[in-house]
Amino acid sequence: MVAEKSPLTVAIDGPAASGKGTLARRLAVEFDLPYLDTGLTYRAVAAQMQLDNVALDDEVAAIKAAQRLDLAALDRDYLSDHQIGAAASKVAVMPKLRAELVELQRAFAARGAVMDGRDIGTIVCPDAQVKLFVTAGAEARAERRFKEVAAKGGTSSYDDILRDIRQRDERDSSRSVSPLKKAADAHLIDTTKMDIETAFLAAKTLVLQAIER
Ligand code: C5P
């Protein structure tokens, strides 16, 4: 008897503006898999707390916001705001909030998915068949984010964005629960000098190899 294959999960982690989201979306289309940007779940909780006017370290309020989350209704345009990203990295240090969101994220991944975030390969989907760690130098990431923000009519300066990216890297890498870290079995894709097409082809090859195994 041939053992049934478990559903395909692709775990993509990396720091802000590394290109992991673009890569994840393209892989999801290519392999016809559902896609979850887990950063949006932390952003949605932070945005709700700001709307409710509660402190960003209020774990009870954060858990309540997480329990009301509807993954199908996450508004990427609204949540992509730079300031919401910074707030998200503050709420993301709370262990009980993380446990709540990880449970939601695992339920989403159960039937196969492309997932991106900071702790997918290490905590959320440690058994994913393909793990990618996508990174790039802080200046290259700030440059990309600056162009994105400017294209949307935003006025943040390159220097402010670079400072913010560095602060976020520091907060995400140094927190005690689920810090941003490459899983031992993740493939490293450094996009500092790589265009998205090259990164996509490298990632696609890794997924195809995993499917054949
Ligand atoms: O990826 P994105 O920039 O949208 O994530 C916003 C913040 O949410 C990150 O800076 C990080 O602190 C947090 N996050 C996390 N774990 C994830 C995804 C995002 O801690 N899996």
mmCIF file of N, CA, C and O and ligand atoms in Angstrom, residues 16 20 37-40 42-43 85 88-89 92 98 105 116-120 145 168 172 175, ligand 1:
data_model
loop_
_atom_site.group_PDB
_atom_site.id
_atom_site.type_symbol
_atom_site.label_atom_id
_atom_site.label_comp_id
_atom_site.label_asym_id
_atom_site.label_seq_id
_atom_site.Cartn_x
_atom_site.Cartn_y
_atom_site.Cartn_z
ATOM 1 N N ALA A 16 11.230 42.011 7.546
ATOM 2 C CA ALA A 16 10.363 42.927 6.796
ATOM 3 C C ALA A 16 11.003 43.323 5.468
ATOM 4 O O ALA A 16 12.205 43.575 5.402
ATOM 5 N N LYS A 20 9.699 38.249 0.799
ATOM 6 C CA LYS A 20 9.064 36.956 1.074
ATOM 7 C C LYS A 20 7.581 36.927 0.697
ATOM 8 O O LYS A 20 7.089 35.901 0.240
ATOM 9 N N ASP A 37 -0.580 35.285 4.731
ATOM 10 C CA ASP A 37 0.464 36.187 5.210
ATOM 11 C C ASP A 37 0.213 36.343 6.714
ATOM 12 O O ASP A 37 -0.678 37.098 7.121
ATOM 13 N N THR A 38 0.977 35.626 7.535
ATOM 14 C CA THR A 38 0.680 35.634 8.974
ATOM 15 C C THR A 38 0.970 36.990 9.610
ATOM 16 O O THR A 38 0.448 37.305 10.670
ATOM 17 N N GLY A 39 1.798 37.805 8.949
ATOM 18 C CA GLY A 39 2.053 39.161 9.450
ATOM 19 C C GLY A 39 0.750 39.932 9.561
ATOM 20 O O GLY A 39 0.567 40.748 10.477
ATOM 21 N N LEU A 40 -0.195 39.666 8.635
ATOM 22 C CA LEU A 40 -1.476 40.380 8.668
ATOM 23 C C LEU A 40 -2.260 40.056 9.932
ATOM 24 O O LEU A 40 -3.042 40.875 10.405
ATOM 25 N N TYR A 42 -0.979 39.540 12.953
ATOM 26 C CA TYR A 42 -0.426 40.404 14.019
ATOM 27 C C TYR A 42 -0.808 41.861 13.771
ATOM 28 O O TYR A 42 -1.106 42.614 14.701
ATOM 29 N N ARG A 43 -0.796 42.248 12.493
ATOM 30 C CA ARG A 43 -1.179 43.626 12.155
ATOM 31 C C ARG A 43 -2.637 43.892 12.514
ATOM 32 O O ARG A 43 -2.987 44.962 13.026
ATOM 33 N N GLY A 85 2.589 48.174 11.008
ATOM 34 C CA GLY A 85 3.650 47.155 11.051
ATOM 35 C C GLY A 85 4.492 47.297 12.312
ATOM 36 O O GLY A 85 4.833 46.311 12.979
ATOM 37 N N ALA A 88 2.495 46.138 15.188
ATOM 38 C CA ALA A 88 2.370 44.666 15.157
ATOM 39 C C ALA A 88 3.583 44.019 15.818
ATOM 40 O O ALA A 88 3.455 43.044 16.561
ATOM 41 N N SER A 89 4.775 44.581 15.574
ATOM 42 C CA SER A 89 5.969 43.955 16.147
ATOM 43 C C SER A 89 6.016 44.148 17.663
ATOM 44 O O SER A 89 6.693 43.405 18.368
ATOM 45 N N ALA A 92 3.502 41.467 18.987
ATOM 46 C CA ALA A 92 3.983 40.109 18.669
ATOM 47 C C ALA A 92 4.917 39.523 19.725
ATOM 48 O O ALA A 92 5.274 38.357 19.648
ATOM 49 N N ARG A 98 0.569 35.087 20.861
ATOM 50 C CA ARG A 98 1.196 34.263 19.810
ATOM 51 C C ARG A 98 0.556 32.873 19.776
ATOM 52 O O ARG A 98 0.254 32.356 18.709
ATOM 53 N N GLN A 105 -3.384 29.924 12.663
ATOM 54 C CA GLN A 105 -2.529 29.762 11.475
ATOM 55 C C GLN A 105 -2.358 28.271 11.138
ATOM 56 O O GLN A 105 -2.413 27.880 9.974
ATOM 57 N N ASP A 116 3.557 32.673 5.053
ATOM 58 C CA ASP A 116 4.775 33.456 5.294
ATOM 59 C C ASP A 116 4.706 34.204 6.613
ATOM 60 O O ASP A 116 3.621 34.495 7.117
ATOM 61 N N GLY A 117 5.883 34.437 7.201
ATOM 62 C CA GLY A 117 5.937 35.101 8.506
ATOM 63 C C GLY A 117 7.344 35.154 9.058
ATOM 64 O O GLY A 117 8.320 35.409 8.325
ATOM 65 N N ARG A 118 7.448 34.933 10.378
ATOM 66 C CA ARG A 118 8.754 34.975 11.041
ATOM 67 C C ARG A 118 9.104 33.630 11.675
ATOM 68 O O ARG A 118 10.258 33.329 11.910
ATOM 69 N N ASP A 119 8.048 32.856 12.016
ATOM 70 C CA ASP A 119 8.259 31.624 12.797
ATOM 71 C C ASP A 119 7.552 30.439 12.158
ATOM 72 O O ASP A 119 7.145 29.512 12.847
ATOM 73 N N ILE A 120 7.348 30.482 10.861
ATOM 74 C CA ILE A 120 6.567 29.411 10.216
ATOM 75 C C ILE A 120 7.368 28.104 10.199
ATOM 76 O O ILE A 120 6.877 27.056 10.627
ATOM 77 N N ARG A 145 11.068 49.310 0.437
ATOM 78 C CA ARG A 145 9.902 49.793 1.172
ATOM 79 C C ARG A 145 9.656 51.271 0.867
ATOM 80 O O ARG A 145 8.518 51.695 0.682
ATOM 81 N N ARG A 168 12.691 47.095 13.913
ATOM 82 C CA ARG A 168 11.821 45.922 13.817
ATOM 83 C C ARG A 168 12.640 44.631 13.773
ATOM 84 O O ARG A 168 12.303 43.632 14.392
ATOM 85 N N ASP A 172 12.175 41.774 16.462
ATOM 86 C CA ASP A 172 11.738 40.444 16.012
ATOM 87 C C ASP A 172 12.791 39.374 16.294
ATOM 88 O O ASP A 172 12.460 38.217 16.522
ATOM 89 N N ARG A 175 13.276 38.905 20.639
ATOM 90 C CA ARG A 175 12.224 38.549 21.605
ATOM 91 C C ARG A 175 12.418 37.103 22.071
ATOM 92 O O ARG A 175 12.969 36.266 21.348
HETATM 93 O O1 C5P B 1 5.482 40.559 7.954
HETATM 94 P P1 C5P B 1 4.933 41.833 8.531
HETATM 95 O O2 C5P B 1 5.832 43.002 8.367
HETATM 96 O O3 C5P B 1 3.553 42.124 8.059
HETATM 97 O O4 C5P B 1 4.802 41.528 10.096
HETATM 98 C C1 C5P B 1 4.502 42.540 11.028
HETATM 99 C C2 C5P B 1 5.066 42.142 12.387
HETATM 100 O O5 C5P B 1 4.349 41.014 12.883
HETATM 101 C C3 C5P B 1 6.529 41.682 12.341
HETATM 102 O O6 C5P B 1 7.431 42.757 12.504
HETATM 103 C C4 C5P B 1 6.608 40.698 13.490
HETATM 104 O O7 C5P B 1 6.883 41.354 14.704
HETATM 105 C C5 C5P B 1 5.214 40.130 13.589
HETATM 106 N N1 C5P B 1 5.124 38.768 13.035
HETATM 107 C C6 C5P B 1 5.505 37.729 13.859
HETATM 108 N N2 C5P B 1 5.351 36.437 13.443
HETATM 109 C C7 C5P B 1 4.872 36.168 12.230
HETATM 110 C C8 C5P B 1 4.521 37.228 11.352
HETATM 111 C C9 C5P B 1 4.684 38.530 11.784
HETATM 112 O O8 C5P B 1 5.966 37.948 14.972
HETATM 113 N N3 C5P B 1 4.700 34.892 11.862
#
